[in-house]
XYZ file of C-alpha atoms in Angstrom:
514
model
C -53.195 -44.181 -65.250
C -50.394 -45.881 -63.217
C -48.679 -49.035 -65.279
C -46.725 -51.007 -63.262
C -42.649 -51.044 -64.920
C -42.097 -54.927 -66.357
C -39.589 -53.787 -69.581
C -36.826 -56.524 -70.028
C -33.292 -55.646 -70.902
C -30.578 -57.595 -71.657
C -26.949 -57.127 -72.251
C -24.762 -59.377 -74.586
C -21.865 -59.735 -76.464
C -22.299 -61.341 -80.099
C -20.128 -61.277 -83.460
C -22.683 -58.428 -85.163
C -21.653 -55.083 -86.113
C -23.586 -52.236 -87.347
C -21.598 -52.277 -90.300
C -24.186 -54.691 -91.349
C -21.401 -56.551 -93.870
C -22.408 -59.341 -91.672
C -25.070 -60.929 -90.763
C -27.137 -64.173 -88.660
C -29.739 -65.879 -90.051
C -32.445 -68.282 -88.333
C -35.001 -70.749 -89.467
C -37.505 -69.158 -87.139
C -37.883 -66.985 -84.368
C -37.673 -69.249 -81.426
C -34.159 -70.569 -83.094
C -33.246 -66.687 -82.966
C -34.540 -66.264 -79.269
C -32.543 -69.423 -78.282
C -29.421 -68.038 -79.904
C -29.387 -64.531 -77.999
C -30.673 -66.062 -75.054
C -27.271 -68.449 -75.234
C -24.842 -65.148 -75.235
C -26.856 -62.498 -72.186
C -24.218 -61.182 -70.382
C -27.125 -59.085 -67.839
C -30.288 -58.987 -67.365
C -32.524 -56.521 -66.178
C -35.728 -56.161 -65.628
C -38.724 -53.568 -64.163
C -38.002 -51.160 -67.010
C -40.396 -48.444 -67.625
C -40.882 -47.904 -71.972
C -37.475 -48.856 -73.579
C -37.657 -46.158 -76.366
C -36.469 -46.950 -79.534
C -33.406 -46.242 -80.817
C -32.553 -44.186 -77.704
C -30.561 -44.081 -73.798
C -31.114 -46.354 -71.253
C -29.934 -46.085 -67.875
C -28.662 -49.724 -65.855
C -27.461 -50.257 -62.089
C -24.247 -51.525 -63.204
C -20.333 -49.837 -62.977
C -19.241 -49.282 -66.657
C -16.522 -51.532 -66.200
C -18.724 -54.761 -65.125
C -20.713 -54.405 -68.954
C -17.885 -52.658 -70.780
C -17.338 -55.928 -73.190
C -21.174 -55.914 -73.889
C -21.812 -54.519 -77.730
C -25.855 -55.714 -78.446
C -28.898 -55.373 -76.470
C -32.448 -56.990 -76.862
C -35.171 -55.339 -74.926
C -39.010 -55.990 -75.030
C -41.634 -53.774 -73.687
C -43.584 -56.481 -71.590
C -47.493 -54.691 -71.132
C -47.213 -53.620 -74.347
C -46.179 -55.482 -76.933
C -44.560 -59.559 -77.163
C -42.150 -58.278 -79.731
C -38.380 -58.178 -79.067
C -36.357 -55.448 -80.162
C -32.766 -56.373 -81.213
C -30.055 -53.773 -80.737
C -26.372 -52.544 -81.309
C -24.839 -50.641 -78.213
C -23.356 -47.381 -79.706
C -21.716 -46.202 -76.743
C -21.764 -46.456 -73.042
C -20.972 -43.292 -70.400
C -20.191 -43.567 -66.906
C -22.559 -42.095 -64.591
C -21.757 -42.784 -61.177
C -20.309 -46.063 -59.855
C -23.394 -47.997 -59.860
C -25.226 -46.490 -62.647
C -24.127 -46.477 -66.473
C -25.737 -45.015 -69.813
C -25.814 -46.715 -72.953
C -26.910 -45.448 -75.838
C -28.270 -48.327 -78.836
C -29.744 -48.814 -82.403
C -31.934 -50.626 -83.615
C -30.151 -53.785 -85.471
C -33.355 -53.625 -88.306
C -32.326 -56.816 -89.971
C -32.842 -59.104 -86.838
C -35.804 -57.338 -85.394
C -37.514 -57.559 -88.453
C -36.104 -60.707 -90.079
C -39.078 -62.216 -90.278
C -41.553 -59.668 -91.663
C -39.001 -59.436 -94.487
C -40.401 -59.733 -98.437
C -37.878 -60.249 -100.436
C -38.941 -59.433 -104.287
C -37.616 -59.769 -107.160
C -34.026 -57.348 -107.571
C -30.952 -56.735 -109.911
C -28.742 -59.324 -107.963
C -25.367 -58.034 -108.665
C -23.494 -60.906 -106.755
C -24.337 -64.362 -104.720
C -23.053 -67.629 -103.879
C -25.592 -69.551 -106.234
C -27.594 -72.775 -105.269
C -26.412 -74.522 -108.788
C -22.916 -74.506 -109.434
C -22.996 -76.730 -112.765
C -20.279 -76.242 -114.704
C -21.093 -73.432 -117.752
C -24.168 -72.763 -115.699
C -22.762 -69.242 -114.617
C -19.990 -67.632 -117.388
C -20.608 -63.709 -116.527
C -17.322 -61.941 -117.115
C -15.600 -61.505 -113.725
C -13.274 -59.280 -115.230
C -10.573 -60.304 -112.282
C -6.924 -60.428 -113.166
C -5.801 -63.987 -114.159
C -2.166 -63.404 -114.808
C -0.061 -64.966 -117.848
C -1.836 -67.995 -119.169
C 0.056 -71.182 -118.993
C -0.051 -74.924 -121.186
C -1.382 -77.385 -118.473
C -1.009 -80.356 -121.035
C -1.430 -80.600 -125.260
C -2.625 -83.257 -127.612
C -1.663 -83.313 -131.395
C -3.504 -85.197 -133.937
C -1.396 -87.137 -136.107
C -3.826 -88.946 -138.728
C -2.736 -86.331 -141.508
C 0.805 -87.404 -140.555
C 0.696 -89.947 -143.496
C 1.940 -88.350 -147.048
C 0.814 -89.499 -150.160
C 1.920 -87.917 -153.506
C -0.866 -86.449 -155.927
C -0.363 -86.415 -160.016
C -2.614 -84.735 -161.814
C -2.666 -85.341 -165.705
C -4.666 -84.446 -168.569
C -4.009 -88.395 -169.693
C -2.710 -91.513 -168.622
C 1.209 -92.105 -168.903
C 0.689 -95.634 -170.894
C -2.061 -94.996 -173.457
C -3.526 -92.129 -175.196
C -6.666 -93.961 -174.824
C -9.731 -93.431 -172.451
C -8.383 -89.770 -171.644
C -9.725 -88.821 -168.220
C -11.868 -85.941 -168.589
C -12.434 -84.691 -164.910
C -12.163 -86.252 -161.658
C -14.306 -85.868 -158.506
C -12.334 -84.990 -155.406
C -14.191 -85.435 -152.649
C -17.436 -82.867 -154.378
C -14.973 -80.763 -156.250
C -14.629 -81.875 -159.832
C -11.188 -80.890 -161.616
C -10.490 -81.725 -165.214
C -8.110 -84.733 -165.819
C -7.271 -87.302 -163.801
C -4.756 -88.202 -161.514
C -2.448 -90.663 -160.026
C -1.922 -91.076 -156.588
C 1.383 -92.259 -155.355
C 2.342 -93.948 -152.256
C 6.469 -93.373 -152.283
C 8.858 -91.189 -154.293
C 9.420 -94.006 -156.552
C 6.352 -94.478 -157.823
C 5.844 -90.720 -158.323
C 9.414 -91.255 -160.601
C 7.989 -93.737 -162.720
C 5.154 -92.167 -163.860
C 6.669 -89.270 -164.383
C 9.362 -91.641 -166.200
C 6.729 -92.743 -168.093
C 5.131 -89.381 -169.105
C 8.989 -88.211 -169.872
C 9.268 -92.033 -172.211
C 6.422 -90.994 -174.282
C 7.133 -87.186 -174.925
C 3.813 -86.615 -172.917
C 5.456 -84.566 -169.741
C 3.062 -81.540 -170.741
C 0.333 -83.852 -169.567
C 1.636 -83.346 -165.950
C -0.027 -79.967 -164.771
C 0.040 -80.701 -160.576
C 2.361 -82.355 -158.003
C 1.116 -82.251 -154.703
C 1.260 -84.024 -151.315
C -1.853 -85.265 -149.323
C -2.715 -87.056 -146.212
C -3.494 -90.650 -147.240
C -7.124 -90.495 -144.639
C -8.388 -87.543 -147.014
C -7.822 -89.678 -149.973
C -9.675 -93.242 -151.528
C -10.352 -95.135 -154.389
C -7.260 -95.856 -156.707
C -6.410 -99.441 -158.312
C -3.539 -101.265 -158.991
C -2.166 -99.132 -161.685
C -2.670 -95.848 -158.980
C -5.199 -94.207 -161.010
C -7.385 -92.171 -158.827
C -11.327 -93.038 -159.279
C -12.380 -89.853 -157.619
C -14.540 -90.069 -154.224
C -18.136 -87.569 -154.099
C -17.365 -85.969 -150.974
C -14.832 -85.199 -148.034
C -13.411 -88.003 -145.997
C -14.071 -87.584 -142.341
C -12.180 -88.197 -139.412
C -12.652 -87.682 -135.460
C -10.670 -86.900 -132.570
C -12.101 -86.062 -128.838
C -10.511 -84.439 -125.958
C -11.664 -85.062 -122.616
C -12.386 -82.051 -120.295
C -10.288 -80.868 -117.127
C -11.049 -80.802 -113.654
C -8.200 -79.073 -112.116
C -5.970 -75.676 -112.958
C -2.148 -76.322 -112.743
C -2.776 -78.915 -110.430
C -5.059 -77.351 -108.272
C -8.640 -78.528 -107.618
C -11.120 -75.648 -107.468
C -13.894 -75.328 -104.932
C -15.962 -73.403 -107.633
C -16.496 -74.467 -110.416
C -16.671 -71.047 -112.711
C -13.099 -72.047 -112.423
C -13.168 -74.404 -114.970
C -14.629 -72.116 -117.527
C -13.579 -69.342 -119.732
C -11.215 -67.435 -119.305
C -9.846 -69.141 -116.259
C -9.706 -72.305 -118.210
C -10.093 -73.261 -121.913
C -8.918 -75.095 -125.548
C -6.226 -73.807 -127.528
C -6.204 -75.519 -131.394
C -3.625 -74.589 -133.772
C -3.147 -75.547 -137.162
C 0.850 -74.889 -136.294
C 1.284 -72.414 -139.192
C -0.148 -69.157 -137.989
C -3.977 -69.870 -137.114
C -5.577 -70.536 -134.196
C -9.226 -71.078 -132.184
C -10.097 -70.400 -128.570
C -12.945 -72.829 -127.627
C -14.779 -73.038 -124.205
C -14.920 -76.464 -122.062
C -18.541 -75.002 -121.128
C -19.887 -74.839 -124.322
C -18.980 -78.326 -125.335
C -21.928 -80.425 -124.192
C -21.043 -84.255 -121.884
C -17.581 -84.744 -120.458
C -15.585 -84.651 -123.480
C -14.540 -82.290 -126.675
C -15.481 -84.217 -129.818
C -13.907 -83.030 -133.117
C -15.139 -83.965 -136.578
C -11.378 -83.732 -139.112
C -12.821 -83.413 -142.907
C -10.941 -82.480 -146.161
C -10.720 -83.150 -149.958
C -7.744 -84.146 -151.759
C -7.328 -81.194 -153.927
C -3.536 -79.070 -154.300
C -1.977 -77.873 -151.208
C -5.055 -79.704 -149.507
C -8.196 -78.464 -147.765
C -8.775 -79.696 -144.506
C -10.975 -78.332 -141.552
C -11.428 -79.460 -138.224
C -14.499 -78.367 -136.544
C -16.126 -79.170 -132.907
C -19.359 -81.474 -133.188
C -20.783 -81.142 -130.023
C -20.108 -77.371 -129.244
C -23.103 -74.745 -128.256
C -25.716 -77.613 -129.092
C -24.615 -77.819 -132.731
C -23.805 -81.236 -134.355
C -21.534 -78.951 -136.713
C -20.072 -75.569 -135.627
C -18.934 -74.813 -138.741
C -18.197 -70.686 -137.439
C -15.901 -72.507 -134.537
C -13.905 -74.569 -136.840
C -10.055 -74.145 -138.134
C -8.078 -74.861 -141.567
C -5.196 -76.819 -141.606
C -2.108 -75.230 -142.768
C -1.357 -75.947 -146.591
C 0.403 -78.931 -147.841
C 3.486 -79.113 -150.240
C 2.779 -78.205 -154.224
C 5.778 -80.172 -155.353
C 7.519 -78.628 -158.069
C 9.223 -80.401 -161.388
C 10.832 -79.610 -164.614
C 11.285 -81.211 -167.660
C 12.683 -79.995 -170.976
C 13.918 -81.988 -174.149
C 17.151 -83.087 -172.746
C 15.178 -86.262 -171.598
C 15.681 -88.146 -174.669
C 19.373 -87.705 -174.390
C 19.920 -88.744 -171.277
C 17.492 -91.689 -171.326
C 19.395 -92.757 -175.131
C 22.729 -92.752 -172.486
C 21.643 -94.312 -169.572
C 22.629 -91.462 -167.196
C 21.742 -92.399 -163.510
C 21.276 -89.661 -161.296
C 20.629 -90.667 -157.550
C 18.387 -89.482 -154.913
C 19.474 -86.744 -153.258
C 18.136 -83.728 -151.379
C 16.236 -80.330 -152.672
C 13.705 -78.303 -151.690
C 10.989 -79.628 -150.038
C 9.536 -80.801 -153.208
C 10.624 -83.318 -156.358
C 12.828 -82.144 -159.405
C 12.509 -84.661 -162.457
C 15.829 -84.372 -164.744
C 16.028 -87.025 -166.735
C 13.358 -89.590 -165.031
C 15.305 -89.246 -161.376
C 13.798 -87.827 -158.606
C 14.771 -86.027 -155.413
C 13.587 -84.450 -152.254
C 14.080 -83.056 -149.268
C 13.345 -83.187 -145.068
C 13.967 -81.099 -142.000
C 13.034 -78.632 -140.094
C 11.389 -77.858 -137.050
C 8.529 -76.046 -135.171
C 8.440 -73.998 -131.533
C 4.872 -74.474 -129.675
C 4.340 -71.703 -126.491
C 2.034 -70.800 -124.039
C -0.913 -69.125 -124.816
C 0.171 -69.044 -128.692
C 1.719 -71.529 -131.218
C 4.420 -69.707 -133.024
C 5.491 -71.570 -136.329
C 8.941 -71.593 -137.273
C 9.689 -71.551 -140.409
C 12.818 -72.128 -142.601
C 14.286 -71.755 -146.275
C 15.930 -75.570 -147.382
C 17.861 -74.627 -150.464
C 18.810 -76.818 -153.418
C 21.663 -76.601 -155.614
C 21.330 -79.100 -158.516
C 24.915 -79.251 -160.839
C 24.602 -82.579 -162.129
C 24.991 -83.169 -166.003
C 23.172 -79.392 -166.164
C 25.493 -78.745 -168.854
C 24.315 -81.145 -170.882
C 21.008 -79.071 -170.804
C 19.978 -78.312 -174.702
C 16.835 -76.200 -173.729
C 16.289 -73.995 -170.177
C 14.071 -75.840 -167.898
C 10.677 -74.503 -167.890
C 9.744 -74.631 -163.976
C 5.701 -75.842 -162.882
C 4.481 -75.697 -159.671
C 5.521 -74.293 -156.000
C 6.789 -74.240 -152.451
C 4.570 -73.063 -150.042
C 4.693 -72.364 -146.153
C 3.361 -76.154 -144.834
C 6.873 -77.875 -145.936
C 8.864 -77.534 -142.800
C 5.949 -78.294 -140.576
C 5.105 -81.083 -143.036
C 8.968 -82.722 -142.722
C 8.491 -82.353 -139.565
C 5.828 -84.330 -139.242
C 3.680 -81.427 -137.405
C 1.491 -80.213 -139.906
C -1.591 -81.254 -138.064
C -3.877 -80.000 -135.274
C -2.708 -79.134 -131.614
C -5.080 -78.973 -128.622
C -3.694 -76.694 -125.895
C -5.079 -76.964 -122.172
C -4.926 -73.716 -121.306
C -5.803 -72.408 -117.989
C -4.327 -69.435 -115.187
C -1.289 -70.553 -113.093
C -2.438 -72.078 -109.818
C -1.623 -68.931 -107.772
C -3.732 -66.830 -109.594
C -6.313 -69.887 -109.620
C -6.402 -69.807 -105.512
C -6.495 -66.446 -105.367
C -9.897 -66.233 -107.711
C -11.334 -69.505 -105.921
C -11.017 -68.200 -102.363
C -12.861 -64.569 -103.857
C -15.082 -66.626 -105.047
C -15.940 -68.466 -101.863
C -16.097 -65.079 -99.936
C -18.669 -63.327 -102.179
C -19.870 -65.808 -104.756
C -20.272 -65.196 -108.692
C -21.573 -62.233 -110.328
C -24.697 -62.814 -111.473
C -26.181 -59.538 -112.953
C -29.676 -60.738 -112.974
C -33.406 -59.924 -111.862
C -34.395 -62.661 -109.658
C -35.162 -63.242 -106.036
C -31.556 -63.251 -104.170
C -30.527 -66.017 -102.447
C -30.654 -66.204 -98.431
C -29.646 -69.182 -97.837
C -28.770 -72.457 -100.207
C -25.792 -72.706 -98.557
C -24.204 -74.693 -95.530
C -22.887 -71.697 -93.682
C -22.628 -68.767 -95.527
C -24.201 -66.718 -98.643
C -23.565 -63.792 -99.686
C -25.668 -61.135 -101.474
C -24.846 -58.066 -103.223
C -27.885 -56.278 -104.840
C -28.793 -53.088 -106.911
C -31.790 -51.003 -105.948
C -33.476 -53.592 -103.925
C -37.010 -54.261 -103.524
C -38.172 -55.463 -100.462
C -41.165 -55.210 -98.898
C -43.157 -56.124 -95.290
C -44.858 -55.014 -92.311
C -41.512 -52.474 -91.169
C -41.401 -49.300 -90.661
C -40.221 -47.297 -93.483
C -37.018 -46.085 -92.002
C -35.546 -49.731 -90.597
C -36.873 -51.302 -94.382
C -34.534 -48.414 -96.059
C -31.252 -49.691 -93.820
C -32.335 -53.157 -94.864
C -32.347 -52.265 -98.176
C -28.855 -50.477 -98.061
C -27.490 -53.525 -96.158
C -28.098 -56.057 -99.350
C -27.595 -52.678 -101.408
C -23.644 -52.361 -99.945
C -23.376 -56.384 -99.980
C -23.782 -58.923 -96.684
C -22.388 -62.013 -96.021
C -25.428 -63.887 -94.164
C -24.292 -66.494 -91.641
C -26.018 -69.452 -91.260
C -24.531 -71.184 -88.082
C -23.491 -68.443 -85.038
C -20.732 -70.864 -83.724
C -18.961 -71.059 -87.740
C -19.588 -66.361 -88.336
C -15.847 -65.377 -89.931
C -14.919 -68.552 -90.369
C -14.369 -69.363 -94.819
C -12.359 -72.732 -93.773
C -15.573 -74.400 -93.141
C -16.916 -76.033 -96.429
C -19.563 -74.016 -97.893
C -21.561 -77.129 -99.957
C -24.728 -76.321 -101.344
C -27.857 -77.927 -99.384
């Protein structure tokens, strides 16, 4: 049987290697015909059966095709289908005759019989970039962590001075036999004091009436954790904490640099520092606070040394996230004496003026003092609290003394940060510098997030370019089994899949999601 020779070949050069890190993609296959139609360098025609994955032979001088690297033949009389090629290698055969030698490119020639199933998709650009959306660890080096900006929350800034008492300094009557503060009942009662003076005069008054035994607490508090005293500064007692609030709105940039992906602004690229400025601390993640801001609920009862807990109220769906939440750091226990040299120095009128101790209030005689100062260092990535001893020598009329002082109460830890007036909560906006931030955002826009995930991978979703990484593939469609097997190691080894010929190699194009 004679069959007349009507095989077309033709030579081109396109931006495809066999590599097959890189590839086209087409909505259809005249769009792919039109595309290697555009780039034919030669054409010939009158071939006898193009075998595949062979040599062909064509009536041209090496050095006229030599820039030619792809080849698309079809087998007219028998079979429509186009075969799309890479040129391996071209010999010289005589001056008007050259042989090339070509491979099947599998992904094009079969890019439309392609199944693609569901696969472990180890990487992709994905078609939802919402922020929190995607948080797999990237585990890419971020570099030292730096303080883009901090907040400090200043309502426990305001001191008020805590008596408690077995009675009341003016009467023996109507003894107070427990007090509620805020759900934790303590026996007594107490006064709460406003200034140093007023904490002096009832103490002056306990001292008057031989009652300074009475006395069994001096402490400082925040006046928002306290409520409910009367004109005399008796304490009523409140039934549970007082609550405050304090919100932090979310970034949108790293050091000053605007990221194009947005697993950028997440953890641990970007995230919330709080610090209780003596020693504790909390990590928290922008992406697992839900709207646009970080809302914090500040509660705390007014007992000694104060306990007060901030907590986020809109963090992983929770109204309360009690687990996430961090203690303040303790307040002053104010410590006093008193001893029976009060009634001497009361019968004499000795004045003894304010003057400066430690951190705390010494009662000699019905005069007070106390101390300030002090300071605190805040750093990147951790809140170091400096701390300091403030020492008090007391000489005055101690020689007068008839009795040793018998020392009550204590100076804790909180009483620098406290004169300082930083005894509160921090929020730290934490983040990578912006060179490491670049860096990670232009990875990112190369070969997308890792995903780590059984789904169907995504081919396109994106304005020129996605990339797909997968493990163990499964594919599927009308290809023969040895051209599915490189397709499968082509999304296997990873493959950036071009959308647009005229925009292949180029990331400074925007790369939106459609």
């Amino acid at each position: 049987m004679t069959i007349t020779p009507q095989g077309q070949l033709y030579l081109c050069k396109t931006p495809l290697e066999n590599d097959y890190k890189n590839q086209l993609t087409f909505a259809n296959a005249n769009a792919q015909l039109a595309y290697f139609n555009s780039v034919i360098q030669h054409t010939f025609e009158n071939y006898t059966y193009i075998k595949k994955d062979n040599v062909v032979q064509v009536g041209k001088n090496i050095d006229e095709i030599i820039d030619c690297n792809y080849l698309f033949y079809k087998n007219t009389g028998f079979t429509n289908k186009y075969y799309f090629c890479f040129i391996t290698n071209m010999e010289y055969v005589n001056e008007n005759c050259t042989r090339i030698t070509f491979e099947t490119d599998c992904y094009q020639t079969w890019l439309f019989q392609i199944q693609y199933k569901q696969s472990f998709v180890e990487r992709e650009h994905v078609n939802d970039d919402t922020i929190g959306l995607h948080t797999v660890p990237e585990n890419l080096e971020t570099g030292e962590y730096i303080v883009n900006s901090s907040d400090y929350y200043n309502g426990l800034d305001n001191l008020k001075y805590v008596i408690q008492c077995t009675e009341w300094s003016t009467t023996d009557e109507n003894k107070p036999l427990a007090t509620n503060f805020g759900g934790v009942y303590m026996a007594g009662g107490a006064y709460v004091c406003n200034t140093i003076n007023e904490v002096v005069n009832i103490l002056q008054a306990f001292a008057d009436r031989s009652k300074s035994d009475a006395v069994y607490n001096l402490y400082m508090i925040p006046a928002s954790m306290i409520t409910n005293t009367n004109e005399s500064l008796q304490y009523s007692g409140q039934s549970s904490p007082n609550e405050l609030t304090k919100s932090i709105n979310k970034v949108n940039t790293i050091n000053g640099y605007t990221p194009v992906n947005k697993k950028l602004l997440t953890f641990p690229f970007n995230y919330m520092l709080i610090s209780n400025n003596n020693g504790s601390s909390n990590i928290l993640h922008y992406e697992r606070f839900n709207g646009d801001t970080c809302n914090f609920k500040i509660k705390g009862v007014p007992t000694v040394g104060g306990s007060i807990k901030i907590i986020p109220t809109n963090y992983d769906n929770n109204l309360n996230s009690e687990e996430e939440g961090l203690i303040a750091g303790k307040l002053p226990t104010l410590n006093w004496s008193d001893d029976e040299y009060t009634n001497w120095l009361t019968q004499n009128s000795v004045n003894i003026g304010l003057g400066v101790a430690s951190a705390g209030l010494t009662i000699i005689g019905g005069i007070g003092m106390m101390a300030t100062g002090g300071g605190a260092l805040a750093g990147a990535g951790a809140v170091v609290n400096g701390t300091m001893a403030i020492a008090n020598e007391l000489g005055a009329v101690y020689q007068h003394s008839l009795q040793p002082n018998s020392a009550k109460g204590n100076v804790n830890g909180g009483d620098i940060n406290v004169c300082d007036h930083k005894n509160g909560f921090y929020f730290y906006k934490m983040s990578i510098k912006e060179e490491y931030a670049r860096i990670i955002d232009n990875y990112f826009s190369m070969f997308g997030y890792k995903i780590n995930r059984v789904k169907v991978p995504n081919i396109t979703g994106r304005s020129n370019w996605n990339y797909v990484k997968t493990i163990n593939c499964n594919f599927d469609g009308n290809i023969p089994q040895t051209d599915l097997n490189i397709i499968k190691a082509m999304f296997n080894n990873g493959v950036t899949l071009w959308h647009n010929p005229s925009t292949i190699y180029n990331y400074s194009n925007s790369n939106d999601i459609v």
